[in-house]
Short mmCIF file of C-alpha atoms and ligand atoms in Angstrom, two decimals:
data_model
loop_
_atom_site.label_atom_id
_atom_site.label_comp_id
_atom_site.label_asym_id
_atom_site.label_seq_id
_atom_site.Cartn_x
_atom_site.Cartn_y
_atom_site.Cartn_z
CA MET Z 1 8.02 -9.96 -7.75
CA ASN Z 2 4.36 -11.03 -7.92
CA PHE Z 3 3.74 -10.27 -11.57
CA LYS Z 4 4.95 -11.07 -15.06
CA VAL Z 5 4.19 -8.65 -17.88
CA ALA Z 6 5.87 -7.74 -21.18
CA ASP Z 7 7.55 -4.51 -20.09
CA LEU Z 8 6.95 -2.42 -16.98
CA LYS Z 9 8.18 0.68 -18.81
CA MET Z 10 4.88 0.80 -20.71
CA ALA Z 11 2.99 1.62 -17.50
CA GLU Z 12 2.47 5.32 -18.20
CA GLN Z 13 0.82 4.66 -21.58
CA GLY Z 14 -1.34 2.04 -19.89
CA ARG Z 15 -2.45 4.50 -17.20
CA LEU Z 16 -3.67 6.93 -19.86
CA LYS Z 17 -5.71 4.18 -21.51
CA ILE Z 18 -7.25 3.15 -18.19
CA GLU Z 19 -8.09 6.74 -17.29
CA TRP Z 20 -9.81 7.20 -20.63
CA ALA Z 21 -11.89 4.06 -20.02
CA GLU Z 22 -12.72 5.29 -16.50
CA SER Z 23 -14.15 8.46 -17.99
CA ARG Z 24 -16.51 6.28 -20.12
CA MET Z 25 -17.53 3.81 -17.37
CA PRO Z 26 -19.65 5.85 -14.95
CA VAL Z 27 -21.58 2.94 -13.42
CA LEU Z 28 -18.50 1.06 -12.31
CA MET Z 29 -16.99 4.33 -11.06
CA ALA Z 30 -20.11 5.09 -8.98
CA LEU Z 31 -20.03 1.56 -7.53
CA ARG Z 32 -16.32 2.04 -6.78
CA GLU Z 33 -16.90 5.21 -4.75
CA LYS Z 34 -19.68 3.55 -2.74
CA ALA Z 35 -17.53 0.46 -2.17
CA ARG Z 36 -14.53 2.50 -1.05
CA ALA Z 37 -16.60 3.54 1.95
CA GLU Z 38 -18.38 0.24 2.61
CA GLN Z 39 -15.56 -2.26 1.78
CA PRO Z 40 -17.85 -5.12 0.65
CA LEU Z 41 -14.88 -7.21 -0.53
CA LYS Z 42 -12.67 -6.68 2.51
CA GLY Z 43 -10.56 -9.78 3.17
CA MET Z 44 -11.46 -11.36 -0.18
CA ARG Z 45 -8.76 -12.76 -2.46
CA ILE Z 46 -9.98 -12.72 -6.04
CA ALA Z 47 -8.34 -14.70 -8.82
CA GLY Z 48 -9.47 -13.47 -12.24
CA CYS Z 49 -8.95 -14.86 -15.71
CA LEU Z 50 -10.31 -12.22 -18.09
CA HIS Z 51 -9.13 -10.21 -21.14
CA VAL Z 52 -6.52 -7.71 -19.94
CA THR Z 53 -8.01 -4.58 -21.50
CA LYS Z 54 -8.38 -1.02 -20.28
CA GLU Z 55 -11.98 -1.82 -19.33
CA THR Z 56 -10.92 -4.85 -17.26
CA ALA Z 57 -8.40 -2.59 -15.53
CA VAL Z 58 -11.29 -0.36 -14.43
CA LEU Z 59 -12.95 -3.46 -12.94
CA ILE Z 60 -9.72 -4.52 -11.19
CA ARG Z 61 -9.21 -1.07 -9.67
CA THR Z 62 -12.82 -1.22 -8.44
CA LEU Z 63 -12.33 -4.65 -6.85
CA ARG Z 64 -9.25 -3.37 -5.04
CA ALA Z 65 -10.98 -0.18 -3.91
CA ALA Z 66 -13.70 -2.41 -2.44
CA GLY Z 67 -11.10 -4.08 -0.21
CA ALA Z 68 -10.11 -7.17 -2.24
CA GLU Z 69 -6.66 -8.46 -3.04
CA VAL Z 70 -6.50 -9.41 -6.70
CA SER Z 71 -4.45 -11.83 -8.78
CA TRP Z 72 -5.03 -11.82 -12.53
CA SER Z 73 -4.28 -13.59 -15.79
CA GLY Z 74 -5.55 -12.95 -19.31
CA CYS Z 75 -8.07 -15.37 -20.81
CA ASN Z 76 -6.93 -14.98 -24.43
CA PRO Z 77 -3.32 -14.55 -25.62
CA LEU Z 78 -4.32 -11.95 -28.21
CA SER Z 79 -6.58 -9.71 -26.14
CA THR Z 80 -3.94 -8.69 -23.59
CA ASN Z 81 -2.91 -5.08 -23.86
CA ASP Z 82 0.70 -4.96 -22.64
CA GLU Z 83 0.52 -1.29 -21.67
CA VAL Z 84 -2.53 -1.90 -19.50
CA ALA Z 85 -0.88 -4.99 -17.95
CA ALA Z 86 2.20 -2.91 -17.11
CA ALA Z 87 0.11 -0.17 -15.51
CA LEU Z 88 -1.71 -2.73 -13.36
CA ALA Z 89 1.54 -4.37 -12.27
CA ALA Z 90 3.05 -0.97 -11.45
CA GLU Z 91 0.14 -0.10 -9.16
CA GLY Z 92 0.49 -3.35 -7.20
CA THR Z 93 -1.86 -5.81 -8.87
CA SER Z 94 -0.40 -9.27 -9.06
CA ILE Z 95 -0.87 -9.87 -12.77
CA TYR Z 96 0.48 -12.55 -15.11
CA ALA Z 97 -0.30 -11.61 -18.70
CA TRP Z 98 1.44 -10.63 -21.89
CA HIS Z 99 0.38 -10.47 -25.51
CA GLY Z 100 0.95 -13.61 -27.56
CA LEU Z 101 1.80 -16.01 -24.74
CA SER Z 102 1.83 -19.75 -25.55
CA THR Z 103 -0.68 -22.33 -24.29
CA GLU Z 104 1.87 -23.60 -21.80
CA GLU Z 105 2.53 -20.06 -20.53
CA PHE Z 106 -1.22 -19.47 -20.35
CA TYR Z 107 -1.63 -22.33 -17.87
CA TRP Z 108 1.46 -21.23 -15.98
CA CYS Z 109 -0.19 -17.82 -15.50
CA ILE Z 110 -3.37 -19.44 -14.20
CA GLU Z 111 -1.30 -21.49 -11.74
CA GLN Z 112 0.32 -18.31 -10.40
CA THR Z 113 -3.08 -16.77 -9.69
CA LEU Z 114 -4.24 -19.95 -7.91
CA ALA Z 115 -1.10 -20.12 -5.77
CA PHE Z 116 -2.56 -17.10 -4.03
CA LYS Z 117 -5.42 -19.27 -2.65
CA PRO Z 118 -8.42 -17.28 -3.82
CA THR Z 119 -11.70 -16.97 -1.98
CA LEU Z 120 -13.51 -15.90 -5.18
CA THR Z 121 -12.85 -16.60 -8.87
CA LEU Z 122 -13.83 -14.64 -11.98
CA ASP Z 123 -13.82 -16.35 -15.37
CA ASP Z 124 -14.30 -15.65 -19.07
CA GLY Z 125 -14.51 -19.07 -20.69
CA ALA Z 126 -14.27 -21.07 -17.43
CA ASP Z 127 -10.55 -21.94 -17.74
CA LEU Z 128 -9.80 -20.90 -14.17
CA ILE Z 129 -12.73 -22.84 -12.68
CA PHE Z 130 -11.79 -25.90 -14.76
CA THR Z 131 -8.20 -25.72 -13.52
CA VAL Z 132 -9.40 -25.61 -9.90
CA HIS Z 133 -11.65 -28.62 -10.59
CA SER Z 134 -9.09 -30.73 -12.41
CA LYS Z 135 -5.83 -29.81 -10.68
CA HIS Z 136 -6.57 -28.13 -7.33
CA PRO Z 137 -9.95 -29.35 -6.03
CA GLU Z 138 -8.71 -28.79 -2.44
CA LEU Z 139 -8.83 -25.01 -3.09
CA ALA Z 140 -12.62 -25.22 -3.32
CA GLN Z 141 -12.80 -25.47 0.48
CA SER Z 142 -11.89 -21.82 0.84
CA ILE Z 143 -13.62 -20.59 -2.36
CA LEU Z 144 -16.98 -18.95 -1.66
CA GLY Z 145 -17.94 -18.89 -5.31
CA GLY Z 146 -17.12 -17.80 -8.83
CA THR Z 147 -18.51 -15.80 -11.73
CA GLU Z 148 -18.56 -16.55 -15.46
CA GLU Z 149 -18.77 -13.88 -18.18
CA THR Z 150 -19.54 -15.79 -21.39
CA THR Z 151 -22.33 -17.85 -22.96
CA THR Z 152 -19.98 -20.75 -23.76
CA GLY Z 153 -18.51 -20.79 -20.26
CA VAL Z 154 -21.96 -20.78 -18.68
CA GLN Z 155 -23.09 -23.66 -20.94
CA ARG Z 156 -20.11 -25.75 -19.89
CA LEU Z 157 -20.63 -24.99 -16.20
CA ARG Z 158 -24.34 -25.89 -16.41
CA ALA Z 159 -23.36 -29.23 -17.98
CA MET Z 160 -20.92 -29.80 -15.10
CA ALA Z 161 -23.51 -28.86 -12.48
CA GLY Z 162 -26.00 -31.21 -14.20
CA ASP Z 163 -23.53 -34.08 -13.73
CA GLY Z 164 -23.04 -33.12 -10.07
CA LYS Z 165 -19.41 -32.21 -10.79
CA LEU Z 166 -19.41 -28.53 -9.79
CA ILE Z 167 -17.51 -28.03 -6.53
CA TYR Z 168 -18.52 -24.45 -5.73
CA PRO Z 169 -21.34 -22.04 -6.65
CA VAL Z 170 -21.08 -19.89 -9.78
CA TYR Z 171 -22.98 -16.84 -10.94
CA ALA Z 172 -23.81 -16.79 -14.66
CA VAL Z 173 -23.12 -13.10 -15.21
CA ASN Z 174 -23.73 -13.62 -18.93
CA ASP Z 175 -27.42 -14.26 -18.38
CA SER Z 176 -28.22 -10.82 -16.95
CA GLU Z 177 -30.23 -8.65 -19.29
CA THR Z 178 -27.89 -5.70 -18.72
CA LYS Z 179 -25.03 -7.97 -19.85
CA TRP Z 180 -26.04 -9.92 -22.97
CA ASP Z 181 -28.63 -7.53 -24.30
CA PHE Z 182 -26.28 -4.57 -24.17
CA ASP Z 183 -23.23 -6.53 -25.31
CA ASN Z 184 -24.96 -8.17 -28.23
CA VAL Z 185 -27.39 -5.57 -29.50
CA TYR Z 186 -25.57 -2.33 -28.76
CA GLY Z 187 -21.94 -3.44 -28.43
CA THR Z 188 -21.84 -5.72 -31.46
CA GLY Z 189 -24.11 -3.35 -33.39
CA GLN Z 190 -21.75 -0.40 -33.20
CA SER Z 191 -18.41 -2.24 -33.20
CA SER Z 192 -19.28 -4.30 -36.29
CA ILE Z 193 -20.14 -1.20 -38.30
CA ASP Z 194 -16.96 0.37 -36.91
CA GLY Z 195 -14.91 -2.61 -38.15
CA ILE Z 196 -16.44 -2.46 -41.63
CA LEU Z 197 -15.74 1.26 -41.89
CA ARG Z 198 -12.13 0.95 -40.71
CA ALA Z 199 -11.41 -1.92 -43.10
CA THR Z 200 -13.12 -0.38 -46.14
CA SER Z 201 -13.99 3.31 -45.60
CA VAL Z 202 -17.17 2.61 -47.62
CA PHE Z 203 -20.06 5.03 -47.77
CA LEU Z 204 -23.03 3.21 -46.25
CA ALA Z 205 -25.82 5.54 -47.34
CA GLY Z 206 -27.85 4.03 -50.17
CA LYS Z 207 -25.96 0.72 -50.12
CA THR Z 208 -27.76 -2.61 -49.91
CA PHE Z 209 -26.55 -4.07 -46.62
CA VAL Z 210 -27.35 -7.74 -46.02
CA VAL Z 211 -27.47 -9.02 -42.44
CA ALA Z 212 -27.60 -12.81 -42.04
CA GLY Z 213 -29.33 -13.69 -38.79
CA TYR Z 214 -31.76 -11.55 -36.78
CA GLY Z 215 -30.77 -12.58 -33.27
CA HIS Z 216 -29.50 -9.93 -30.86
CA CYS Z 217 -26.29 -9.29 -32.80
CA GLY Z 218 -27.99 -9.16 -36.20
CA LYS Z 219 -30.68 -6.88 -34.84
CA GLY Z 220 -28.09 -4.46 -33.48
CA VAL Z 221 -26.08 -4.39 -36.70
CA ALA Z 222 -29.22 -3.96 -38.85
CA ALA Z 223 -30.44 -1.04 -36.74
CA ARG Z 224 -27.08 0.77 -36.90
CA ALA Z 225 -26.64 0.17 -40.65
CA ARG Z 226 -30.09 1.63 -41.26
CA GLY Z 227 -29.13 4.58 -39.08
CA MET Z 228 -26.30 5.32 -41.51
CA GLY Z 229 -28.73 5.31 -44.45
CA ALA Z 230 -28.15 1.80 -45.76
CA ASN Z 231 -30.92 -0.21 -47.32
CA VAL Z 232 -30.95 -3.24 -45.02
CA VAL Z 233 -31.94 -6.77 -46.07
CA VAL Z 234 -32.22 -9.55 -43.45
CA THR Z 235 -31.95 -13.31 -44.01
CA GLU Z 236 -33.29 -15.75 -41.40
CA VAL Z 237 -34.26 -19.38 -40.88
CA LYS Z 238 -36.52 -18.96 -37.85
CA PRO Z 239 -40.04 -17.71 -38.67
CA THR Z 240 -40.49 -15.64 -35.48
CA GLN Z 241 -37.18 -13.85 -36.01
CA ALA Z 242 -37.92 -13.30 -39.71
CA LEU Z 243 -41.31 -11.85 -38.80
CA LYS Z 244 -39.72 -9.50 -36.26
CA ALA Z 245 -37.32 -8.27 -38.93
CA VAL Z 246 -40.24 -7.67 -41.32
CA LEU Z 247 -42.23 -5.78 -38.68
CA ASP Z 248 -39.11 -3.76 -37.82
CA GLY Z 249 -39.27 -2.60 -41.44
CA PHE Z 250 -36.53 -4.69 -43.06
CA ARG Z 251 -36.79 -6.68 -46.29
CA VAL Z 252 -36.43 -10.41 -45.65
CA MET Z 253 -35.46 -12.92 -48.34
CA PRO Z 254 -33.35 -16.07 -48.77
CA MET Z 255 -29.61 -15.59 -49.13
CA ASP Z 256 -29.81 -17.01 -52.67
CA GLN Z 257 -31.74 -13.85 -53.64
CA ALA Z 258 -29.89 -11.43 -51.37
CA ALA Z 259 -26.54 -12.57 -52.79
CA ARG Z 260 -27.41 -10.94 -56.14
CA ILE Z 261 -28.34 -7.51 -54.77
CA GLY Z 262 -26.08 -6.95 -51.75
CA ASP Z 263 -23.20 -4.46 -51.64
CA ILE Z 264 -22.12 -5.42 -48.10
CA PHE Z 265 -22.80 -8.75 -46.35
CA ILE Z 266 -22.36 -9.49 -42.67
CA THR Z 267 -23.05 -12.86 -41.03
CA ALA Z 268 -24.33 -12.87 -37.44
CA THR Z 269 -25.94 -16.29 -37.10
CA GLY Z 270 -23.68 -18.47 -34.92
CA VAL Z 271 -24.00 -21.20 -37.57
CA ASN Z 272 -21.53 -22.41 -40.23
CA ASP Z 273 -21.76 -22.10 -44.04
CA ILE Z 274 -23.94 -19.00 -44.37
CA LEU Z 275 -22.07 -17.55 -47.37
CA VAL Z 276 -20.82 -20.32 -49.70
CA GLY Z 277 -19.64 -20.85 -53.28
CA ARG Z 278 -23.00 -20.45 -55.02
CA HIS Z 279 -23.45 -17.09 -53.29
CA PHE Z 280 -20.00 -15.80 -54.28
CA GLU Z 281 -20.81 -16.79 -57.87
CA GLN Z 282 -23.84 -14.48 -57.86
CA MET Z 283 -22.39 -11.47 -56.07
CA LYS Z 284 -21.88 -8.07 -57.68
CA ASP Z 285 -18.41 -6.80 -58.52
CA GLY Z 286 -17.03 -5.05 -55.42
CA ALA Z 287 -19.17 -6.86 -52.85
CA VAL Z 288 -17.81 -6.71 -49.29
CA ILE Z 289 -18.28 -9.77 -47.05
CA CYS Z 290 -17.59 -10.16 -43.33
CA ASN Z 291 -18.63 -12.00 -40.16
CA THR Z 292 -19.55 -10.95 -36.64
CA GLY Z 293 -21.01 -14.29 -35.57
CA HIS Z 294 -19.20 -17.49 -34.77
CA TYR Z 295 -15.38 -17.45 -35.16
CA ASP Z 296 -14.53 -17.92 -38.84
CA VAL Z 297 -16.99 -20.61 -39.94
CA GLU Z 298 -19.91 -18.55 -41.26
CA ILE Z 299 -18.18 -17.71 -44.55
CA ARG Z 300 -16.84 -20.75 -46.39
CA ILE Z 301 -13.49 -19.27 -47.35
CA PRO Z 302 -12.02 -22.37 -49.08
CA GLU Z 303 -14.78 -22.08 -51.71
CA LEU Z 304 -13.98 -18.41 -52.25
CA GLU Z 305 -10.33 -19.39 -52.69
CA LYS Z 306 -11.31 -22.08 -55.18
CA LEU Z 307 -13.43 -19.71 -57.28
CA SER Z 308 -10.70 -17.05 -57.38
CA LYS Z 309 -7.81 -16.63 -59.77
CA GLY Z 310 -5.97 -14.30 -57.43
CA LYS Z 311 -6.04 -12.38 -54.15
CA ARG Z 312 -4.18 -9.52 -52.55
CA GLU Z 313 -4.42 -7.51 -49.33
CA ILE Z 314 -5.70 -4.18 -50.58
CA ARG Z 315 -5.95 -2.57 -47.11
CA PRO Z 316 -5.42 -3.84 -43.57
CA ASN Z 317 -8.08 -6.47 -42.77
CA ASN Z 318 -9.35 -6.35 -46.35
CA GLU Z 319 -8.48 -8.99 -48.96
CA GLU Z 320 -9.49 -8.61 -52.58
CA TYR Z 321 -10.42 -11.89 -54.27
CA THR Z 322 -10.66 -11.80 -58.07
CA LEU Z 323 -12.99 -14.40 -59.54
CA GLN Z 324 -12.42 -16.10 -62.93
CA ASP Z 325 -14.61 -13.54 -64.76
CA GLY Z 326 -12.85 -10.57 -63.16
CA ARG Z 327 -15.44 -9.74 -60.50
CA ARG Z 328 -13.92 -8.75 -57.17
CA ILE Z 329 -15.08 -9.74 -53.69
CA TYR Z 330 -13.59 -8.12 -50.59
CA LEU Z 331 -13.28 -10.38 -47.54
CA LEU Z 332 -12.74 -8.56 -44.24
CA ALA Z 333 -10.62 -9.86 -41.34
CA LYS Z 334 -10.29 -13.30 -42.98
CA GLY Z 335 -13.89 -14.02 -41.99
CA ARG Z 336 -13.11 -13.72 -38.29
CA LEU Z 337 -15.07 -11.42 -36.00
CA VAL Z 338 -14.85 -8.09 -37.81
CA ASN Z 339 -15.60 -6.10 -34.64
CA LEU Z 340 -12.59 -7.62 -32.85
CA ALA Z 341 -10.13 -7.80 -35.73
CA ALA Z 342 -10.83 -4.52 -37.51
CA ALA Z 343 -12.22 -2.44 -34.63
CA GLU Z 344 -11.75 -2.49 -30.84
CA GLY Z 345 -14.50 -4.82 -29.64
CA HIS Z 346 -17.22 -3.53 -27.37
CA PRO Z 347 -16.98 0.14 -26.44
CA SER Z 348 -16.11 0.95 -22.80
CA GLU Z 349 -19.66 2.20 -22.18
CA VAL Z 350 -20.97 -1.30 -22.92
CA MET Z 351 -18.32 -3.09 -20.85
CA ASP Z 352 -19.38 -0.74 -18.01
CA MET Z 353 -22.64 -2.67 -17.72
CA SER Z 354 -21.10 -6.17 -18.00
CA PHE Z 355 -18.42 -5.44 -15.45
CA ALA Z 356 -20.81 -3.73 -13.04
CA ASN Z 357 -22.70 -7.04 -13.09
CA GLN Z 358 -19.42 -8.87 -12.39
CA PHE Z 359 -18.65 -6.56 -9.48
CA LEU Z 360 -22.08 -6.91 -7.86
CA ALA Z 361 -22.04 -10.70 -8.36
CA LEU Z 362 -18.72 -10.94 -6.50
CA CYS Z 363 -20.09 -8.75 -3.69
CA ARG Z 364 -23.09 -11.09 -3.38
CA LEU Z 365 -20.80 -14.13 -3.18
CA ALA Z 366 -18.58 -12.45 -0.59
CA LYS Z 367 -21.64 -11.78 1.56
CA ASP Z 368 -23.70 -14.95 1.10
CA GLY Z 369 -21.60 -17.47 -0.86
CA ARG Z 370 -21.35 -19.79 2.13
CA LYS Z 371 -25.11 -20.31 2.03
CA PHE Z 372 -25.16 -21.22 -1.68
CA GLU Z 373 -25.36 -24.69 -3.18
CA LYS Z 374 -22.90 -26.03 -5.75
CA LYS Z 375 -24.97 -24.81 -8.68
CA VAL Z 376 -25.03 -22.22 -11.43
CA TYR Z 377 -27.03 -19.19 -10.26
CA GLU Z 378 -28.60 -16.37 -12.19
CA LEU Z 379 -28.37 -12.85 -10.85
CA PRO Z 380 -31.65 -11.43 -9.56
CA PRO Z 381 -33.60 -9.30 -12.06
CA GLU Z 382 -33.59 -6.42 -9.53
CA GLN Z 383 -29.86 -6.08 -10.20
CA ASP Z 384 -30.61 -5.34 -13.86
CA GLN Z 385 -33.03 -2.62 -12.79
CA GLU Z 386 -30.52 -1.20 -10.32
CA LEU Z 387 -27.78 -1.04 -12.96
CA ALA Z 388 -30.03 0.37 -15.68
CA PHE Z 389 -31.20 2.99 -13.18
CA LEU Z 390 -27.60 3.89 -12.34
CA LYS Z 391 -26.66 4.12 -16.04
CA LEU Z 392 -29.66 6.38 -16.69
CA SER Z 393 -28.71 8.62 -13.74
CA THR Z 394 -25.19 9.01 -15.07
CA LEU Z 395 -26.75 10.10 -18.38
CA GLY Z 396 -28.87 12.62 -16.46
CA ILE Z 397 -32.07 10.84 -17.44
CA GLN Z 398 -35.04 10.44 -15.12
CA THR Z 399 -38.02 8.15 -15.50
CA ASP Z 400 -41.53 7.98 -14.09
CA THR Z 401 -42.36 5.89 -11.03
CA LEU Z 402 -45.54 3.99 -10.24
CA SER Z 403 -47.77 5.44 -7.53
CA GLU Z 404 -48.99 3.16 -4.71
CA GLU Z 405 -52.41 3.19 -6.36
CA GLN Z 406 -50.97 2.11 -9.69
CA LYS Z 407 -49.09 -0.74 -8.03
CA LYS Z 408 -52.29 -1.85 -6.33
CA TYR Z 409 -54.18 -1.66 -9.63
CA MET Z 410 -51.56 -3.82 -11.34
CA MET Z 411 -51.73 -6.49 -8.63
CA ASP Z 412 -55.52 -6.52 -8.38
CA TYR Z 413 -57.31 -9.43 -9.97
CA SER Z 414 -60.56 -9.26 -7.95
CA ALA Z 415 -62.26 -6.60 -10.08
CA GLY Z 416 -62.19 -8.67 -13.27
CA THR Z 417 -62.14 -6.87 -16.56
C1 XFA K 1 -10.75 -9.47 -27.40
C2 XFA K 1 -12.75 -9.21 -26.05
C3 XFA K 1 -12.28 -11.28 -27.21
C4 XFA K 1 -10.60 -6.62 -27.19
C5 XFA K 1 -9.39 -6.07 -26.84
C6 XFA K 1 -8.72 -5.24 -27.71
C7 XFA K 1 -9.28 -4.99 -28.95
C8 XFA K 1 -10.46 -5.54 -29.32
C9 XFA K 1 -11.10 -10.77 -27.69
C10 XFA K 1 -11.57 -8.69 -26.58
C11 XFA K 1 -13.11 -10.51 -26.39
CL1 XFA K 1 -12.75 -12.88 -27.57
O1 XFA K 1 -11.26 -7.40 -26.28
C12 XFA K 1 -11.13 -6.35 -28.43
CL2 XFA K 1 -8.44 -3.94 -30.03
N1 XFA K 1 -13.59 -8.45 -25.21
C13 XFA K 1 -15.03 -8.59 -25.41
C14 XFA K 1 -15.45 -7.92 -26.73
N2 XFA K 1 -16.18 -8.64 -27.65
N3 XFA K 1 -16.41 -10.03 -27.46
C15 XFA K 1 -16.68 -8.00 -28.85
O2 XFA K 1 -15.09 -6.75 -26.95
C16 XFA K 1 -17.69 -10.47 -26.95
C17 XFA K 1 -17.75 -11.91 -27.38
C18 XFA K 1 -16.76 -12.17 -28.30
C19 XFA K 1 -15.99 -10.94 -28.52
C20 XFA K 1 -18.61 -12.93 -27.01
C21 XFA K 1 -18.49 -14.20 -27.59
C22 XFA K 1 -17.50 -14.44 -28.52
C23 XFA K 1 -16.62 -13.42 -28.86
C24 XFA K 1 -13.13 -7.95 -23.94
C25 XFA K 1 -13.05 -6.45 -23.78
N4 XFA K 1 -13.52 -5.68 -24.77
C26 XFA K 1 -13.44 -4.25 -24.76
C27 XFA K 1 -12.27 -3.81 -25.58
N5 XFA K 1 -12.25 -2.41 -25.76
C28 XFA K 1 -10.94 -1.97 -26.14
O3 XFA K 1 -12.59 -5.97 -22.76
#
């Protein structure tokens, strides 16, 4: 038995979930059909350590259709969907993942995937690559390269490469425009609103909706909240970002002012202590507060606790805090990422782009990995264009193309102005 999952009997439910995701992931499906004929991953053994979700299952099926053998573990004990894991095991993927596994079990699962002597690795958070480096450096001899999905993972790998410690080449999939831009702006934008609605069922039209941080995530959330008729206020620290928010038509002010007028607050800064005691003291009765930025540090919950005389869970993912004077503040998802805790994370259509980048990165490594240095590589910008073009085609949308004369005009510097 080359798998360990919670319960194989869940496979049928898992298959339905995967099929639904497949119907929403046209780019990966198009790449799969092409790869079935061309077999770009023939002979490759891929070890993956990535959230076991229905979207990841679509990626795994694509890797296998392209000729690879695959061995998988989940990268987070809480993101594994047991039904999906069962479906993958039942169709012959060697997968070691179940919901809620312990840290010890997590590393056991990674060891199982490495026992299969991979030629390529795929990471989300770099745990697999780190395990190869620290425990099985000899495996690097037969590893052509790896990929990394996240910002944090890429940062760590760059630090390693800087110290000359990286023992095989890695593609920073995160840094592709069709990955982070679409994840952060469009994925986080929709899923955060989705989380707020599921946890509260509030009417957004006419509400004052305060977005802390106008980076990619904040920008996406602000745009979607406005689309639902909310009156959006942005808070920022960086002048260029604040100016962009102003020119995009949002009101910008310090949180000390916004705290008094907001109905709904969402933090998307990546920094700690964005909403703190003095803000809670000023908020209106009924204010809703949540976070879609960095873990659970953006809202200083201990201060909310201290200011409150009582709290109760009024709905799932929604805690009502009653302050000394009777005002109520509603904290969603305990200040953790509201789009993960109260909704379902990025929609499949968004993961389609990230995972298409993963797939093409692995194909590049299979073809040319031997020629690469032990560094962190970015994917070529042409790949972004190729994927965006594919996504547009699946939406039935065509664009204009430059004529030869236009291209010549653009390149010409002899004529002056
Ligand atoms: C769970 C993901 C994390 C799920 C799975 C089930 C549900 C919700 C935990 C994840 C990431 Cl840390 O998937 C989410 Cl019910 N994703 C990625 C994702 N988001 N990330 C929003 O959806 C991006 C990110 C995050 C959270 C970057 C940096 C820090 C935190 C994997 C995935 N998502 C699609 C799920 N659709 C059901 O496959």
